[in-house]
């Protein structure tokens, strides 16, 4: 009752296709020295004095802009912290004066 039923596989009575006959193949030989390949042409970058000056100027501009952004963010954080500290002092002062009255 609790045993699984395993299906019976029917045995084949005949082959479905005839056996394949493998015939030997002929190996062709190629010349032992292949033709030389042409050298790959890669584009080369030539740096002239004008190009070097532009690169240095561009790098300097990037450094200055990034530095300015970072300093301004630091300044914004410092101003915010100072204003929060002043607000905390004012609130503390108001609370202490209420308790005295």
PDB file of N, CA and C in Angstrom:
ATOM      1  N   UNK A   1       0.809  -1.179   0.000  1.00  0.00           N
ATOM      2  CA  UNK A   1       0.000   0.000   0.000  1.00  0.00           C
ATOM      3  C   UNK A   1       0.867   1.263   0.000  1.00  0.00           C
ATOM      4  N   UNK A   2       1.935   1.284   0.826  1.00  0.00           N
ATOM      5  CA  UNK A   2       2.787   2.470   0.893  1.00  0.00           C
ATOM      6  C   UNK A   2       4.003   2.374  -0.011  1.00  0.00           C
ATOM      7  N   UNK A   3       4.103   1.323  -0.766  1.00  0.00           N
ATOM      8  CA  UNK A   3       5.256   1.187  -1.666  1.00  0.00           C
ATOM      9  C   UNK A   3       5.015   1.993  -2.935  1.00  0.00           C
ATOM     10  N   UNK A   4       6.049   2.717  -3.396  1.00  0.00           N
ATOM     11  CA  UNK A   4       5.856   3.453  -4.652  1.00  0.00           C
ATOM     12  C   UNK A   4       5.822   2.488  -5.824  1.00  0.00           C
ATOM     13  N   UNK A   5       5.043   2.831  -6.809  1.00  0.00           N
ATOM     14  CA  UNK A   5       4.958   2.001  -8.003  1.00  0.00           C
ATOM     15  C   UNK A   5       6.016   2.447  -8.993  1.00  0.00           C
ATOM     16  N   UNK A   6       6.861   1.547  -9.370  1.00  0.00           N
ATOM     17  CA  UNK A   6       7.913   1.824 -10.336  1.00  0.00           C
ATOM     18  C   UNK A   6       7.417   1.338 -11.689  1.00  0.00           C
ATOM     19  N   UNK A   7       7.421   2.222 -12.682  1.00  0.00           N
ATOM     20  CA  UNK A   7       6.918   1.768 -13.985  1.00  0.00           C
ATOM     21  C   UNK A   7       7.870   0.777 -14.635  1.00  0.00           C
ATOM     22  N   UNK A   8       7.319  -0.172 -15.304  1.00  0.00           N
ATOM     23  CA  UNK A   8       8.120  -1.152 -16.032  1.00  0.00           C
ATOM     24  C   UNK A   8       8.506  -0.562 -17.380  1.00  0.00           C
ATOM     25  N   UNK A   9       9.793  -0.583 -17.668  1.00  0.00           N
ATOM     26  CA  UNK A   9      10.266  -0.072 -18.951  1.00  0.00           C
ATOM     27  C   UNK A   9      10.219  -1.212 -19.966  1.00  0.00           C
ATOM     28  N   UNK A  10       9.531  -0.989 -21.058  1.00  0.00           N
ATOM     29  CA  UNK A  10       9.485  -2.071 -22.056  1.00  0.00           C
ATOM     30  C   UNK A  10      10.849  -2.239 -22.717  1.00  0.00           C
ATOM     31  N   UNK A  11      11.228  -3.445 -22.968  1.00  0.00           N
ATOM     32  CA  UNK A  11      12.514  -3.696 -23.624  1.00  0.00           C
ATOM     33  C   UNK A  11      12.326  -3.561 -25.132  1.00  0.00           C
ATOM     34  N   UNK A  12      13.290  -2.941 -25.817  1.00  0.00           N
ATOM     35  CA  UNK A  12      13.138  -2.773 -27.268  1.00  0.00           C
ATOM     36  C   UNK A  12      13.274  -4.124 -27.979  1.00  0.00           C
ATOM     37  N   UNK A  13      12.470  -4.315 -28.990  1.00  0.00           N
ATOM     38  CA  UNK A  13      12.493  -5.572 -29.744  1.00  0.00           C
ATOM     39  C   UNK A  13      13.464  -5.505 -30.912  1.00  0.00           C
ATOM     40  N   UNK A  14      13.664  -4.296 -31.443  1.00  0.00           N
ATOM     41  CA  UNK A  14      14.597  -4.151 -32.562  1.00  0.00           C
ATOM     42  C   UNK A  14      15.287  -2.795 -32.457  1.00  0.00           C
ATOM     43  N   UNK A  15      16.414  -2.646 -33.135  1.00  0.00           N
ATOM     44  CA  UNK A  15      17.153  -1.382 -33.122  1.00  0.00           C
ATOM     45  C   UNK A  15      16.427  -0.363 -33.984  1.00  0.00           C
ATOM     46  N   UNK A  16      16.422   0.866 -33.555  1.00  0.00           N
ATOM     47  CA  UNK A  16      15.709   1.892 -34.303  1.00  0.00           C
ATOM     48  C   UNK A  16      16.484   2.364 -35.525  1.00  0.00           C
ATOM     49  N   UNK A  17      17.822   2.314 -35.502  1.00  0.00           N
ATOM     50  CA  UNK A  17      18.613   2.731 -36.663  1.00  0.00           C
ATOM     51  C   UNK A  17      19.776   1.768 -36.819  1.00  0.00           C
ATOM     52  N   UNK A  18      20.250   1.596 -38.045  1.00  0.00           N
ATOM     53  CA  UNK A  18      21.376   0.675 -38.248  1.00  0.00           C
ATOM     54  C   UNK A  18      22.660   1.282 -37.685  1.00  0.00           C
ATOM     55  N   UNK A  19      23.620   0.469 -37.325  1.00  0.00           N
ATOM     56  CA  UNK A  19      24.882   1.002 -36.785  1.00  0.00           C
ATOM     57  C   UNK A  19      25.620   1.834 -37.830  1.00  0.00           C
ATOM     58  N   UNK A  20      26.339   2.853 -37.336  1.00  0.00           N
ATOM     59  CA  UNK A  20      27.066   3.769 -38.213  1.00  0.00           C
ATOM     60  C   UNK A  20      28.472   3.233 -38.426  1.00  0.00           C
ATOM     61  N   UNK A  21      28.922   3.235 -39.678  1.00  0.00           N
ATOM     62  CA  UNK A  21      30.268   2.780 -40.008  1.00  0.00           C
ATOM     63  C   UNK A  21      31.158   4.009 -40.118  1.00  0.00           C
ATOM     64  N   UNK A  22      32.254   3.995 -39.362  1.00  0.00           N
ATOM     65  CA  UNK A  22      33.186   5.122 -39.353  1.00  0.00           C
ATOM     66  C   UNK A  22      34.305   4.820 -40.312  1.00  0.00           C
ATOM     67  N   UNK A  23      34.526   5.743 -41.264  1.00  0.00           N
ATOM     68  CA  UNK A  23      35.601   5.566 -42.231  1.00  0.00           C
ATOM     69  C   UNK A  23      36.778   6.447 -41.826  1.00  0.00           C
ATOM     70  N   UNK A  24      38.003   6.014 -42.051  1.00  0.00           N
ATOM     71  CA  UNK A  24      39.169   6.841 -41.692  1.00  0.00           C
ATOM     72  C   UNK A  24      39.234   8.091 -42.580  1.00  0.00           C
ATOM     73  N   UNK A  25      39.737   9.160 -42.001  1.00  0.00           N
ATOM     74  CA  UNK A  25      39.867  10.408 -42.757  1.00  0.00           C
ATOM     75  C   UNK A  25      41.309  10.625 -43.160  1.00  0.00           C
ATOM     76  N   UNK A  26      41.493  11.434 -44.184  1.00  0.00           N
ATOM     77  CA  UNK A  26      42.827  11.736 -44.693  1.00  0.00           C
ATOM     78  C   UNK A  26      43.316  13.020 -44.004  1.00  0.00           C
ATOM     79  N   UNK A  27      44.552  12.993 -43.512  1.00  0.00           N
ATOM     80  CA  UNK A  27      45.132  14.159 -42.846  1.00  0.00           C
ATOM     81  C   UNK A  27      45.947  14.932 -43.869  1.00  0.00           C
ATOM     82  N   UNK A  28      45.619  16.218 -44.051  1.00  0.00           N
ATOM     83  CA  UNK A  28      46.377  17.051 -44.987  1.00  0.00           C
ATOM     84  C   UNK A  28      47.434  17.821 -44.214  1.00  0.00           C
ATOM     85  N   UNK A  29      48.600  17.904 -44.779  1.00  0.00           N
ATOM     86  CA  UNK A  29      49.695  18.630 -44.128  1.00  0.00           C
ATOM     87  C   UNK A  29      49.792  20.041 -44.693  1.00  0.00           C
ATOM     88  N   UNK A  30      50.053  20.969 -43.793  1.00  0.00           N
ATOM     89  CA  UNK A  30      50.243  22.361 -44.184  1.00  0.00           C
ATOM     90  C   UNK A  30      51.729  22.662 -44.202  1.00  0.00           C
ATOM     91  N   UNK A  31      52.147  23.756 -44.846  1.00  0.00           N
ATOM     92  CA  UNK A  31      53.580  24.093 -44.843  1.00  0.00           C
ATOM     93  C   UNK A  31      54.061  24.302 -43.411  1.00  0.00           C
ATOM     94  N   UNK A  32      55.298  23.910 -43.140  1.00  0.00           N
ATOM     95  CA  UNK A  32      55.826  23.957 -41.771  1.00  0.00           C
ATOM     96  C   UNK A  32      56.075  25.393 -41.308  1.00  0.00           C
ATOM     97  N   UNK A  33      56.363  26.328 -42.216  1.00  0.00           N
ATOM     98  CA  UNK A  33      56.603  27.718 -41.813  1.00  0.00           C
ATOM     99  C   UNK A  33      55.472  28.584 -42.344  1.00  0.00           C
ATOM    100  N   UNK A  34      54.639  29.069 -41.460  1.00  0.00           N
ATOM    101  CA  UNK A  34      53.546  29.926 -41.936  1.00  0.00           C
ATOM    102  C   UNK A  34      54.069  31.293 -42.355  1.00  0.00           C
ATOM    103  N   UNK A  35      53.292  31.963 -43.154  1.00  0.00           N
ATOM    104  CA  UNK A  35      53.686  33.295 -43.627  1.00  0.00           C
ATOM    105  C   UNK A  35      53.721  34.250 -42.435  1.00  0.00           C
ATOM    106  N   UNK A  36      54.700  35.155 -42.389  1.00  0.00           N
ATOM    107  CA  UNK A  36      54.779  36.078 -41.252  1.00  0.00           C
ATOM    108  C   UNK A  36      53.576  37.028 -41.239  1.00  0.00           C
ATOM    109  N   UNK A  37      53.068  37.269 -40.047  1.00  0.00           N
ATOM    110  CA  UNK A  37      51.933  38.174 -39.899  1.00  0.00           C
ATOM    111  C   UNK A  37      52.419  39.616 -39.901  1.00  0.00           C
ATOM    112  N   UNK A  38      51.647  40.522 -40.450  1.00  0.00           N
ATOM    113  CA  UNK A  38      52.070  41.920 -40.428  1.00  0.00           C
ATOM    114  C   UNK A  38      52.009  42.459 -39.001  1.00  0.00           C
ATOM    115  N   UNK A  39      52.925  43.364 -38.703  1.00  0.00           N
ATOM    116  CA  UNK A  39      52.978  43.943 -37.362  1.00  0.00           C
ATOM    117  C   UNK A  39      51.714  44.770 -37.120  1.00  0.00           C
ATOM    118  N   UNK A  40      51.112  44.618 -35.939  1.00  0.00           N
ATOM    119  CA  UNK A  40      49.895  45.395 -35.662  1.00  0.00           C
ATOM    120  C   UNK A  40      50.226  46.874 -35.530  1.00  0.00           C
ATOM    121  N   UNK A  41      49.393  47.666 -36.122  1.00  0.00           N
ATOM    122  CA  UNK A  41      49.618  49.111 -36.040  1.00  0.00           C
ATOM    123  C   UNK A  41      48.761  49.674 -34.929  1.00  0.00           C
ATOM    124  N   UNK A  42      49.400  50.240 -33.926  1.00  0.00           N
ATOM    125  CA  UNK A  42      48.698  50.839 -32.801  1.00  0.00           C
ATOM    126  C   UNK A  42      48.876  52.342 -32.886  1.00  0.00           C
ATOM    127  N   UNK A  43      47.813  53.079 -32.620  1.00  0.00           N
ATOM    128  CA  UNK A  43      47.964  54.531 -32.656  1.00  0.00           C
ATOM    129  C   UNK A  43      48.847  54.995 -31.499  1.00  0.00           C
ATOM    130  N   UNK A  44      49.749  55.878 -31.810  1.00  0.00           N
ATOM    131  CA  UNK A  44      50.644  56.402 -30.776  1.00  0.00           C
ATOM    132  C   UNK A  44      50.242  57.831 -30.440  1.00  0.00           C
ATOM    133  N   UNK A  45      50.360  58.160 -29.170  1.00  0.00           N
ATOM    134  CA  UNK A  45      50.037  59.506 -28.714  1.00  0.00           C
ATOM    135  C   UNK A  45      51.347  60.267 -28.568  1.00  0.00           C
ATOM    136  N   UNK A  46      51.422  61.382 -29.254  1.00  0.00           N
ATOM    137  CA  UNK A  46      52.621  62.197 -29.168  1.00  0.00           C
ATOM    138  C   UNK A  46      52.302  63.443 -28.355  1.00  0.00           C
ATOM    139  N   UNK A  47      53.052  63.623 -27.289  1.00  0.00           N
ATOM    140  CA  UNK A  47      52.821  64.769 -26.411  1.00  0.00           C
ATOM    141  C   UNK A  47      53.765  65.895 -26.818  1.00  0.00           C
ATOM    142  N   UNK A  48      53.160  66.973 -27.260  1.00  0.00           N
ATOM    143  CA  UNK A  48      53.938  68.158 -27.617  1.00  0.00           C
ATOM    144  C   UNK A  48      53.967  69.076 -26.399  1.00  0.00           C
ATOM    145  N   UNK A  49      54.818  70.080 -26.402  1.00  0.00           N
ATOM    146  CA  UNK A  49      54.830  71.007 -25.266  1.00  0.00           C
ATOM    147  C   UNK A  49      53.479  71.687 -25.037  1.00  0.00           C
ATOM    148  N   UNK A  50      52.763  71.996 -26.103  1.00  0.00           N
ATOM    149  CA  UNK A  50      51.445  72.600 -25.947  1.00  0.00           C
ATOM    150  C   UNK A  50      50.458  71.645 -25.288  1.00  0.00           C
ATOM    151  N   UNK A  51      50.518  70.371 -25.692  1.00  0.00           N
ATOM    152  CA  UNK A  51      49.638  69.368 -25.098  1.00  0.00           C
ATOM    153  C   UNK A  51      49.965  69.164 -23.627  1.00  0.00           C
ATOM    154  N   UNK A  52      51.251  69.135 -23.298  1.00  0.00           N
ATOM    155  CA  UNK A  52      51.654  68.975 -21.893  1.00  0.00           C
ATOM    156  C   UNK A  52      51.159  70.151 -21.066  1.00  0.00           C
ATOM    157  N   UNK A  53      51.235  71.357 -21.624  1.00  0.00           N
ATOM    158  CA  UNK A  53      50.767  72.543 -20.903  1.00  0.00           C
ATOM    159  C   UNK A  53      49.261  72.478 -20.675  1.00  0.00           C
ATOM    160  N   UNK A  54      48.510  72.002 -21.677  1.00  0.00           N
ATOM    161  CA  UNK A  54      47.067  71.862 -21.526  1.00  0.00           C
ATOM    162  C   UNK A  54      46.738  70.819 -20.460  1.00  0.00           C
ATOM    163  N   UNK A  55      47.464  69.705 -20.460  1.00  0.00           N
ATOM    164  CA  UNK A  55      47.229  68.663 -19.468  1.00  0.00           C
ATOM    165  C   UNK A  55      47.511  69.161 -18.053  1.00  0.00           C
ATOM    166  N   UNK A  56      48.606  69.879 -17.883  1.00  0.00           N
ATOM    167  CA  UNK A  56      48.940  70.411 -16.558  1.00  0.00           C
ATOM    168  C   UNK A  56      47.901  71.434 -16.126  1.00  0.00           C
ATOM    169  N   UNK A  57      47.480  72.301 -17.042  1.00  0.00           N
ATOM    170  CA  UNK A  57      46.470  73.300 -16.712  1.00  0.00           C
ATOM    171  C   UNK A  57      45.136  72.659 -16.367  1.00  0.00           C
ATOM    172  N   UNK A  58      44.739  71.644 -17.118  1.00  0.00           N
ATOM    173  CA  UNK A  58      43.488  70.940 -16.832  1.00  0.00           C
ATOM    174  C   UNK A  58      43.533  70.222 -15.498  1.00  0.00           C
ATOM    175  N   UNK A  59      44.647  69.580 -15.197  1.00  0.00           N
ATOM    176  CA  UNK A  59      44.798  68.902 -13.906  1.00  0.00           C
ATOM    177  C   UNK A  59      44.745  69.875 -12.749  1.00  0.00           C
ATOM    178  N   UNK A  60      45.401  71.021 -12.923  1.00  0.00           N
ATOM    179  CA  UNK A  60      45.379  72.042 -11.876  1.00  0.00           C
ATOM    180  C   UNK A  60      43.966  72.561 -11.659  1.00  0.00           C
ATOM    181  N   UNK A  61      43.234  72.772 -12.746  1.00  0.00           N
ATOM    182  CA  UNK A  61      41.856  73.262 -12.632  1.00  0.00           C
ATOM    183  C   UNK A  61      40.973  72.247 -11.910  1.00  0.00           C
ATOM    184  N   UNK A  62      41.154  70.978 -12.215  1.00  0.00           N
ATOM    185  CA  UNK A  62      40.363  69.940 -11.553  1.00  0.00           C
ATOM    186  C   UNK A  62      40.666  69.902 -10.063  1.00  0.00           C
ATOM    187  N   UNK A  63      41.935  69.976  -9.720  1.00  0.00           N
ATOM    188  CA  UNK A  63      42.322  69.955  -8.302  1.00  0.00           C
ATOM    189  C   UNK A  63      41.753  71.167  -7.578  1.00  0.00           C
ATOM    190  N   UNK A  64      41.806  72.330  -8.202  1.00  0.00           N
ATOM    191  CA  UNK A  64      41.273  73.531  -7.556  1.00  0.00           C
ATOM    192  C   UNK A  64      39.760  73.449  -7.376  1.00  0.00           C
ATOM    193  N   UNK A  65      39.052  72.956  -8.373  1.00  0.00           N
ATOM    194  CA  UNK A  65      37.590  72.862  -8.268  1.00  0.00           C
ATOM    195  C   UNK A  65      37.195  71.859  -7.191  1.00  0.00           C
ATOM    196  N   UNK A  66      37.830  70.695  -7.188  1.00  0.00           N
ATOM    197  CA  UNK A  66      37.508  69.674  -6.187  1.00  0.00           C
ATOM    198  C   UNK A  66      37.852  70.181  -4.790  1.00  0.00           C
ATOM    199  N   UNK A  67      38.983  70.845  -4.648  1.00  0.00           N
ATOM    200  CA  UNK A  67      39.367  71.409  -3.356  1.00  0.00           C
ATOM    201  C   UNK A  67      38.377  72.458  -2.885  1.00  0.00           C
ATOM    202  N   UNK A  68      37.916  73.306  -3.790  1.00  0.00           N
ATOM    203  CA  UNK A  68      36.940  74.337  -3.425  1.00  0.00           C
ATOM    204  C   UNK A  68      35.629  73.712  -2.963  1.00  0.00           C
ATOM    205  N   UNK A  69      35.180  72.696  -3.657  1.00  0.00           N
ATOM    206  CA  UNK A  69      33.937  72.025  -3.267  1.00  0.00           C
ATOM    207  C   UNK A  69      34.076  71.383  -1.898  1.00  0.00           C
ATOM    208  N   UNK A  70      35.191  70.713  -1.651  1.00  0.00           N
ATOM    209  CA  UNK A  70      35.387  70.056  -0.360  1.00  0.00           C
ATOM    210  C   UNK A  70      35.488  71.071   0.773  1.00  0.00           C
ATOM    211  N   UNK A  71      36.198  72.170   0.552  1.00  0.00           N
ATOM    212  CA  UNK A  71      36.323  73.194   1.596  1.00  0.00           C
ATOM    213  C   UNK A  71      34.972  73.833   1.870  1.00  0.00           C
ATOM    214  N   UNK A  72      34.189  74.087   0.838  1.00  0.00           N
ATOM    215  CA  UNK A  72      32.872  74.693   1.056  1.00  0.00           C
ATOM    216  C   UNK A  72      31.949  73.738   1.814  1.00  0.00           C
ATOM    217  N   UNK A  73      32.034  72.445   1.534  1.00  0.00           N
ATOM    218  CA  UNK A  73      31.238  71.485   2.298  1.00  0.00           C
ATOM    219  C   UNK A  73      31.669  71.454   3.763  1.00  0.00           C
ATOM    220  N   UNK A  74      32.964  71.499   4.006  1.00  0.00           N
ATOM    221  CA  UNK A  74      33.463  71.524   5.382  1.00  0.00           C
ATOM    222  C   UNK A  74      33.009  72.791   6.096  1.00  0.00           C
ATOM    223  N   UNK A  75      33.034  73.904   5.401  1.00  0.00           N
ATOM    224  CA  UNK A  75      32.586  75.170   5.984  1.00  0.00           C
ATOM    225  C   UNK A  75      31.090  75.121   6.295  1.00  0.00           C
ATOM    226  N   UNK A  76      30.299  74.510   5.410  1.00  0.00           N
ATOM    227  CA  UNK A  76      28.864  74.386   5.663  1.00  0.00           C
ATOM    228  C   UNK A  76      28.600  73.533   6.894  1.00  0.00           C
ATOM    229  N   UNK A  77      29.363  72.470   7.068  1.00  0.00           N
ATOM    230  CA  UNK A  77      29.201  71.620   8.250  1.00  0.00           C
ATOM    231  C   UNK A  77      29.591  72.390   9.507  1.00  0.00           C
ATOM    232  N   UNK A  78      30.662  73.167   9.442  1.00  0.00           N
ATOM    233  CA  UNK A  78      31.109  73.930  10.611  1.00  0.00           C
ATOM    234  C   UNK A  78      30.083  74.995  10.994  1.00  0.00           C
ATOM    235  N   UNK A  79      29.528  75.687  10.019  1.00  0.00           N
ATOM    236  CA  UNK A  79      28.523  76.724  10.307  1.00  0.00           C
ATOM    237  C   UNK A  79      27.272  76.089  10.896  1.00  0.00           C
ATOM    238  N   UNK A  80      26.864  74.959  10.368  1.00  0.00           N
ATOM    239  CA  UNK A  80      25.689  74.262  10.893  1.00  0.00           C
ATOM    240  C   UNK A  80      25.927  73.815  12.329  1.00  0.00           C
ATOM    241  N   UNK A  81      27.106  73.280  12.605  1.00  0.00           N
ATOM    242  CA  UNK A  81      27.417  72.838  13.968  1.00  0.00           C
ATOM    243  C   UNK A  81      27.419  74.016  14.929  1.00  0.00           C
ATOM    244  N   UNK A  82      27.968  75.143  14.519  1.00  0.00           N
ATOM    245  CA  UNK A  82      27.993  76.321  15.388  1.00  0.00           C
ATOM    246  C   UNK A  82      26.586  76.829  15.658  1.00  0.00           C
ATOM    247  N   UNK A  83      25.739  76.857  14.640  1.00  0.00           N
ATOM    248  CA  UNK A  83      24.373  77.333  14.850  1.00  0.00           C
ATOM    249  C   UNK A  83      23.580  76.381  15.734  1.00  0.00           C
ATOM    250  N   UNK A  84      23.796  75.091  15.616  1.00  0.00           N
ATOM    251  CA  UNK A  84      23.127  74.127  16.490  1.00  0.00           C
ATOM    252  C   UNK A  84      23.601  74.307  17.920  1.00  0.00           C
ATOM    253  N   UNK A  85      24.892  74.577  18.103  1.00  0.00           N
ATOM    254  CA  UNK A  85      25.415  74.805  19.458  1.00  0.00           C
ATOM    255  C   UNK A  85      24.797  76.059  20.066  1.00  0.00           C
ATOM    256  N   UNK A  86      24.672  77.125  19.293  1.00  0.00           N
ATOM    257  CA  UNK A  86      24.057  78.357  19.808  1.00  0.00           C
ATOM    258  C   UNK A  86      22.594  78.106  20.153  1.00  0.00           C
ATOM    259  N   UNK A  87      21.880  77.384  19.296  1.00  0.00           N
ATOM    260  CA  UNK A  87      20.475  77.059  19.590  1.00  0.00           C
ATOM    261  C   UNK A  87      20.364  76.228  20.864  1.00  0.00           C
ATOM    262  N   UNK A  88      21.275  75.290  21.061  1.00  0.00           N
ATOM    263  CA  UNK A  88      21.245  74.471  22.269  1.00  0.00           C
ATOM    264  C   UNK A  88      21.467  75.327  23.503  1.00  0.00           C
ATOM    265  N   UNK A  89      22.385  76.305  23.439  1.00  0.00           N
ATOM    266  CA  UNK A  89      22.631  77.187  24.577  1.00  0.00           C
ATOM    267  C   UNK A  89      21.405  78.046  24.879  1.00  0.00           C
ATOM    268  N   UNK A  90      20.740  78.547  23.836  1.00  0.00           N
ATOM    269  CA  UNK A  90      19.555  79.380  24.036  1.00  0.00           C
ATOM    270  C   UNK A  90      18.430  78.569  24.662  1.00  0.00           C
ATOM    271  N   UNK A  91      18.213  77.355  24.166  1.00  0.00           N
ATOM    272  CA  UNK A  91      17.161  76.499  24.719  1.00  0.00           C
ATOM    273  C   UNK A  91      17.475  76.150  26.164  1.00  0.00           C
ATOM    274  N   UNK A  92      18.724  75.861  26.456  1.00  0.00           N
ATOM    275  CA  UNK A  92      19.126  75.536  27.833  1.00  0.00           C
ATOM    276  C   UNK A  92      18.903  76.724  28.744  1.00  0.00           C
ATOM    277  N   UNK A  93      19.243  77.889  28.273  1.00  0.00           N
ATOM    278  CA  UNK A  93      19.047  79.101  29.076  1.00  0.00           C
ATOM    279  C   UNK A  93      17.567  79.334  29.336  1.00  0.00           C
ATOM    280  N   UNK A  94      16.726  79.147  28.326  1.00  0.00           N
ATOM    281  CA  UNK A  94      15.283  79.333  28.514  1.00  0.00           C
ATOM    282  C   UNK A  94      14.702  78.328  29.501  1.00  0.00           C
ATOM    283  N   UNK A  95      15.170  77.104  29.451  1.00  0.00           N
ATOM    284  CA  UNK A  95      14.657  76.079  30.354  1.00  0.00           C
ATOM    285  C   UNK A  95      15.076  76.366  31.788  1.00  0.00           C
ATOM    286  N   UNK A  96      16.324  76.803  32.002  1.00  0.00           N
ATOM    287  CA  UNK A  96      16.778  77.079  33.353  1.00  0.00           C
ATOM    288  C   UNK A  96      16.101  78.305  33.944  1.00  0.00           C
ATOM    289  N   UNK A  97      15.780  79.314  33.121  1.00  0.00           N
ATOM    290  CA  UNK A  97      15.120  80.488  33.656  1.00  0.00           C
ATOM    291  C   UNK A  97      13.670  80.169  34.005  1.00  0.00           C
ATOM    292  N   UNK A  98      13.064  79.223  33.308  1.00  0.00           N
ATOM    293  CA  UNK A  98      11.678  78.830  33.661  1.00  0.00           C
ATOM    294  C   UNK A  98      11.640  78.127  35.005  1.00  0.00           C
ATOM    295  N   UNK A  99      12.637  77.322  35.303  1.00  0.00           N
ATOM    296  CA  UNK A  99      12.651  76.594  36.567  1.00  0.00           C
ATOM    297  C   UNK A  99      12.895  77.548  37.751  1.00  0.00           C
ATOM    298  N   UNK A 100      13.577  78.657  37.531  1.00  0.00           N
ATOM    299  CA  UNK A 100      13.863  79.591  38.620  1.00  0.00           C
ATOM    300  C   UNK A 100      12.624  80.404  38.995  1.00  0.00           C
ATOM    301  N   UNK A 101      11.740  80.590  38.095  1.00  0.00           N
ATOM    302  CA  UNK A 101      10.560  81.422  38.388  1.00  0.00           C
ATOM    303  C   UNK A 101       9.520  80.676  39.102  1.00  0.00           C
TER     304      UNK A 101
END
